[in-house]
mmCIF file of C-alpha atoms in Angstrom:
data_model
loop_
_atom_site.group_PDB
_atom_site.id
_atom_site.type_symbol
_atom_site.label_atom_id
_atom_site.label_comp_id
_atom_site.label_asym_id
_atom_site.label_seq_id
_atom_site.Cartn_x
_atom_site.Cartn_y
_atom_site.Cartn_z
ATOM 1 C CA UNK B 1 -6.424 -4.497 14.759
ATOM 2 C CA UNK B 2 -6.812 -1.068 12.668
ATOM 3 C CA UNK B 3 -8.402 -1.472 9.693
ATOM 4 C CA UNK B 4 -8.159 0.728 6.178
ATOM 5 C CA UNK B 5 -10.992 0.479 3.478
ATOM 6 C CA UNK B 6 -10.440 2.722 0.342
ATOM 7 C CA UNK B 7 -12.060 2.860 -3.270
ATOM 8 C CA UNK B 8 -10.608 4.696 -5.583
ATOM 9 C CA UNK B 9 -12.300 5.211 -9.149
ATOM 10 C CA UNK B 10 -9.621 4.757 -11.894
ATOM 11 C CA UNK B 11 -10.804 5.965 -15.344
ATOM 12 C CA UNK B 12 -7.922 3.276 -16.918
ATOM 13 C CA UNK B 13 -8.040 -0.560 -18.059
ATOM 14 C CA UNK B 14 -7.609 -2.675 -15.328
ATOM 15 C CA UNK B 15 -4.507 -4.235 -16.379
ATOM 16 C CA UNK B 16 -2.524 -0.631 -16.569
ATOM 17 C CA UNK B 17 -4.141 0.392 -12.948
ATOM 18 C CA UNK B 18 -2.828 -3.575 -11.008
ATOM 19 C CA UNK B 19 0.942 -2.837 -12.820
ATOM 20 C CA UNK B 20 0.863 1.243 -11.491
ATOM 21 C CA UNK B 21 -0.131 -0.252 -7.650
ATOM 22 C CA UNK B 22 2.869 -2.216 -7.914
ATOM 23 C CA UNK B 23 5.578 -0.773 -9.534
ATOM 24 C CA UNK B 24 8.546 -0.112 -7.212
ATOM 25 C CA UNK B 25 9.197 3.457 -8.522
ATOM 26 C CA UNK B 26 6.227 5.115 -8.338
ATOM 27 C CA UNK B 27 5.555 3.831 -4.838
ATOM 28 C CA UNK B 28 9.134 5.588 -3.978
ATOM 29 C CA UNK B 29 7.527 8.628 -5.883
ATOM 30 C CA UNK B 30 4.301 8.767 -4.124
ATOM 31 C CA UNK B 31 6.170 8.404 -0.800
ATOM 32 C CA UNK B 32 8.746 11.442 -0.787
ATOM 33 C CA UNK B 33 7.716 13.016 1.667
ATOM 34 C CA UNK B 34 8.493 10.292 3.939
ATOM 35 C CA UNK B 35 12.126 9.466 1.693
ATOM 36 C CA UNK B 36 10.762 6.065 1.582
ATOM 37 C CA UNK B 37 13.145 4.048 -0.582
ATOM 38 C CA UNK B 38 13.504 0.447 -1.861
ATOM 39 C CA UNK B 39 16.731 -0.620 -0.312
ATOM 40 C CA UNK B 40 16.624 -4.822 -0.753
ATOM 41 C CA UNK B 41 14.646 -7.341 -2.383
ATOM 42 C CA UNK B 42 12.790 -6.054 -5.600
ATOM 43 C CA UNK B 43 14.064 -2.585 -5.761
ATOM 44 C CA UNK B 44 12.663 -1.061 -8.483
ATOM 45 C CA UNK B 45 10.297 -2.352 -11.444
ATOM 46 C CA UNK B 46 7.059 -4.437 -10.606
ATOM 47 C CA UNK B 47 6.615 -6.706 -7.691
ATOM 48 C CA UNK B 48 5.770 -10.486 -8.415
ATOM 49 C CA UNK B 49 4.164 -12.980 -6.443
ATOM 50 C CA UNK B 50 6.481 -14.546 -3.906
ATOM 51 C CA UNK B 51 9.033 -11.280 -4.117
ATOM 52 C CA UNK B 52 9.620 -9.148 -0.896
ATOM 53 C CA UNK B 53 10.743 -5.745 -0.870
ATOM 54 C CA UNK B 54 12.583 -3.919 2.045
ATOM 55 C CA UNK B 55 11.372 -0.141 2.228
ATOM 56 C CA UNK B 56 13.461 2.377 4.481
ATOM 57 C CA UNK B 57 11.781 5.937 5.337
ATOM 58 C CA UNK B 58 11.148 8.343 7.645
ATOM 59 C CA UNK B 59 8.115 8.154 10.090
ATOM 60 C CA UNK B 60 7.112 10.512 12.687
ATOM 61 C CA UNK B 61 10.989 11.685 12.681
ATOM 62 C CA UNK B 62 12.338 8.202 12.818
ATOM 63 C CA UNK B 63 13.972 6.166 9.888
ATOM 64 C CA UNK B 64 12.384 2.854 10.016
ATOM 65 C CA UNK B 65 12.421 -0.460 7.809
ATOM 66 C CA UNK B 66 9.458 -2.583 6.986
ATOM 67 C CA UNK B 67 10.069 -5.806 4.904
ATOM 68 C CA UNK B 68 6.594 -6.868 3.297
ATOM 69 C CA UNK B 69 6.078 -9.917 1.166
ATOM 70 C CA UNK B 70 3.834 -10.320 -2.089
ATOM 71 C CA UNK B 71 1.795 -13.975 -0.505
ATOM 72 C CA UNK B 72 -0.754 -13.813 -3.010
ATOM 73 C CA UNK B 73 -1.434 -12.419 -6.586
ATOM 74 C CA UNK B 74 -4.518 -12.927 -9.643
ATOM 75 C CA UNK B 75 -3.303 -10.915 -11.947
ATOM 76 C CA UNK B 76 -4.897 -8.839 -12.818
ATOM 77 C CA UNK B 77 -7.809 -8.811 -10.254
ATOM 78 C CA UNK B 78 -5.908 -8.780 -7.137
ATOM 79 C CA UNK B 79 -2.785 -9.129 -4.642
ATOM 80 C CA UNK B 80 -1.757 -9.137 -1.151
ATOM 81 C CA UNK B 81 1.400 -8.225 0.956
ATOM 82 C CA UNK B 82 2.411 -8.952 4.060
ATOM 83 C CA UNK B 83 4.998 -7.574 6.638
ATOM 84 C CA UNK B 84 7.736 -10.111 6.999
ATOM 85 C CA UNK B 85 9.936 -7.618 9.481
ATOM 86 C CA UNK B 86 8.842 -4.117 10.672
ATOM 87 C CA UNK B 87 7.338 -2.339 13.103
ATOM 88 C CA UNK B 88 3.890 -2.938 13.222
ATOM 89 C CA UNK B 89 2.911 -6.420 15.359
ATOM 90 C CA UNK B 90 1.142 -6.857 12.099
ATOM 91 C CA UNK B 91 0.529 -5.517 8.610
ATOM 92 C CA UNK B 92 -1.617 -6.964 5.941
ATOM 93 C CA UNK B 93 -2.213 -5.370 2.478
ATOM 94 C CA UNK B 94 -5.167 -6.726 0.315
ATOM 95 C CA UNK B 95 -5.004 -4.664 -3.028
ATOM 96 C CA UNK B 96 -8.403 -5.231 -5.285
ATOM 97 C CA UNK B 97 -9.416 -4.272 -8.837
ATOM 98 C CA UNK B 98 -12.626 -4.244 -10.476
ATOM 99 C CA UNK B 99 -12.887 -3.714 -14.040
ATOM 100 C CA UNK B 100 -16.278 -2.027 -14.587
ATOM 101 C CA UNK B 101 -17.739 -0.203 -17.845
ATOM 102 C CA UNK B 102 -15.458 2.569 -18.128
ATOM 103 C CA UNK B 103 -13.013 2.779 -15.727
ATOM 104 C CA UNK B 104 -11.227 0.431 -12.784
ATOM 105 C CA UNK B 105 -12.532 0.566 -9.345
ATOM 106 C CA UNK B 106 -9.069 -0.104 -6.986
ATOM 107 C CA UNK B 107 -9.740 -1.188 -3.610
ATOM 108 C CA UNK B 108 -7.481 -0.938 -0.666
ATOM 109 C CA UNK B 109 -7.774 -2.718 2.800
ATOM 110 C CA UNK B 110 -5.290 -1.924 5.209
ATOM 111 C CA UNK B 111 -4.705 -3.682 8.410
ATOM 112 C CA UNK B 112 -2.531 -3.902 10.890
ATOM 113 C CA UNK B 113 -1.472 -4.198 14.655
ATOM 114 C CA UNK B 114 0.443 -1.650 16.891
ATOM 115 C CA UNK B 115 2.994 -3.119 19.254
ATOM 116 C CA UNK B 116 2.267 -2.418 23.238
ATOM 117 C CA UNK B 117 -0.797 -3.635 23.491
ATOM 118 C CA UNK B 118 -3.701 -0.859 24.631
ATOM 119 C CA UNK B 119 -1.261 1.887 24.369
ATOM 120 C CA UNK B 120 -0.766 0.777 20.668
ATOM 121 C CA UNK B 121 -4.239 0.964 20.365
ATOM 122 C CA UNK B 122 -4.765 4.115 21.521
ATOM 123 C CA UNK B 123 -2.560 5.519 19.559
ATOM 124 C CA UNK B 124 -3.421 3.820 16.076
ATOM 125 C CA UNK B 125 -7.310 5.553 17.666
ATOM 126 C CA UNK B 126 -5.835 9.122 18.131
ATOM 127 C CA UNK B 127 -3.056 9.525 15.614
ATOM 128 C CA UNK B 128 -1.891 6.329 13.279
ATOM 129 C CA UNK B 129 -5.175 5.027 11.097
ATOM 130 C CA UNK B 130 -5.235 8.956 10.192
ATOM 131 C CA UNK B 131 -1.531 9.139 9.122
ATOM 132 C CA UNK B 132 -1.573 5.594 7.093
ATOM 133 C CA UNK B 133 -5.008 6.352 5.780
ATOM 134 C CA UNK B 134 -3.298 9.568 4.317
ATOM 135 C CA UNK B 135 -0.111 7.959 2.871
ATOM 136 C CA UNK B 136 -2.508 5.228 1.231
ATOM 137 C CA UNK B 137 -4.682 8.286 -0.339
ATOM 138 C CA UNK B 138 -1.797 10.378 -1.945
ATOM 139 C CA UNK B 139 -0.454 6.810 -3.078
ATOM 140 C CA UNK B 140 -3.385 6.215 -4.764
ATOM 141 C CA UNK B 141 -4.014 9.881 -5.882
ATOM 142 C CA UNK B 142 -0.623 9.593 -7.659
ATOM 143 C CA UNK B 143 -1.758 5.600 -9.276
ATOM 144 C CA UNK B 144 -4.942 7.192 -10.618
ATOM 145 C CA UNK B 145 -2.968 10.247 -11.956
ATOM 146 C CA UNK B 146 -0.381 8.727 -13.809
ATOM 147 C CA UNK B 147 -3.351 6.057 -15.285
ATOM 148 C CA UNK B 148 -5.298 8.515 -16.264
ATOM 149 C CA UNK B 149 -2.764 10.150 -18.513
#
């Protein structure tokens, strides 16, 4: 299984930095250059605990659909999604926040599972931790943005 681990420093109030991770529209913003859209479940707004939300975009030239879950949320400390349909084997998404002095420390770990066994694995090794690590980044590059103004 791949694994993600990113900390992003946040120079916002916790409780503005956990709504931004999971509001529905900016996600869709942060991921246009995929055309990643909400198209069932929650659809736009911010994602509660227990609420799925069925994104459609385009990966490596190939529309695909992942359905993820929200299994766990502490508001506003913390929450998890899951993939419910997709394709990834697996996909878990523990999202993390850390008030500290003066700004919000949001922490991102990423895993998941290729499908096909060694050859998934060699190719999450050569080409997808790089691409998801990326999307992750400008996601949160985008959160920490629109916090910070």
């Amino acid at each position: 299984m791949a694994k993600i681990h990113l900390q992003t420093i946040i120079n916002a109030n916790i409780h503005k930095v956990f709504d931004l991770a999971r509001d529905i529209d900016l996600h869709q913003k942060s991921t246009s250059k995929t055309n990643e859209r909400a198209i069932a479940g929650r659809i736009s707004g911010l994602i509660e605990e227990g609420e799925s939300v069925t994104w459609k975009a385009k990966h490596l030239g190939i529309y695909q659909t992942l359905t993820t879950k929200i299994v766990r949320m502490e508001k506003p400390y913390q929450f998890t999604d899951v993939m419910l349909k997709g394709t990834f084997k697996s996909m878990k998404h523990e999202h993390i926040f850390k008030q500290k002095e003066n700004y919000t420390m949001m922490i991102d770990i990423f895993e998941f599972e290729s499908p096909l066994g060694m050859i998934g694995r060699i190719f999450n090794r050569l080409f997808l931790e790089k691409y998801m690590k990326n999307l992750l980044m400008e996601r949160n590059r985008l959160i920490k943005a629109t916090a910070e103004n």
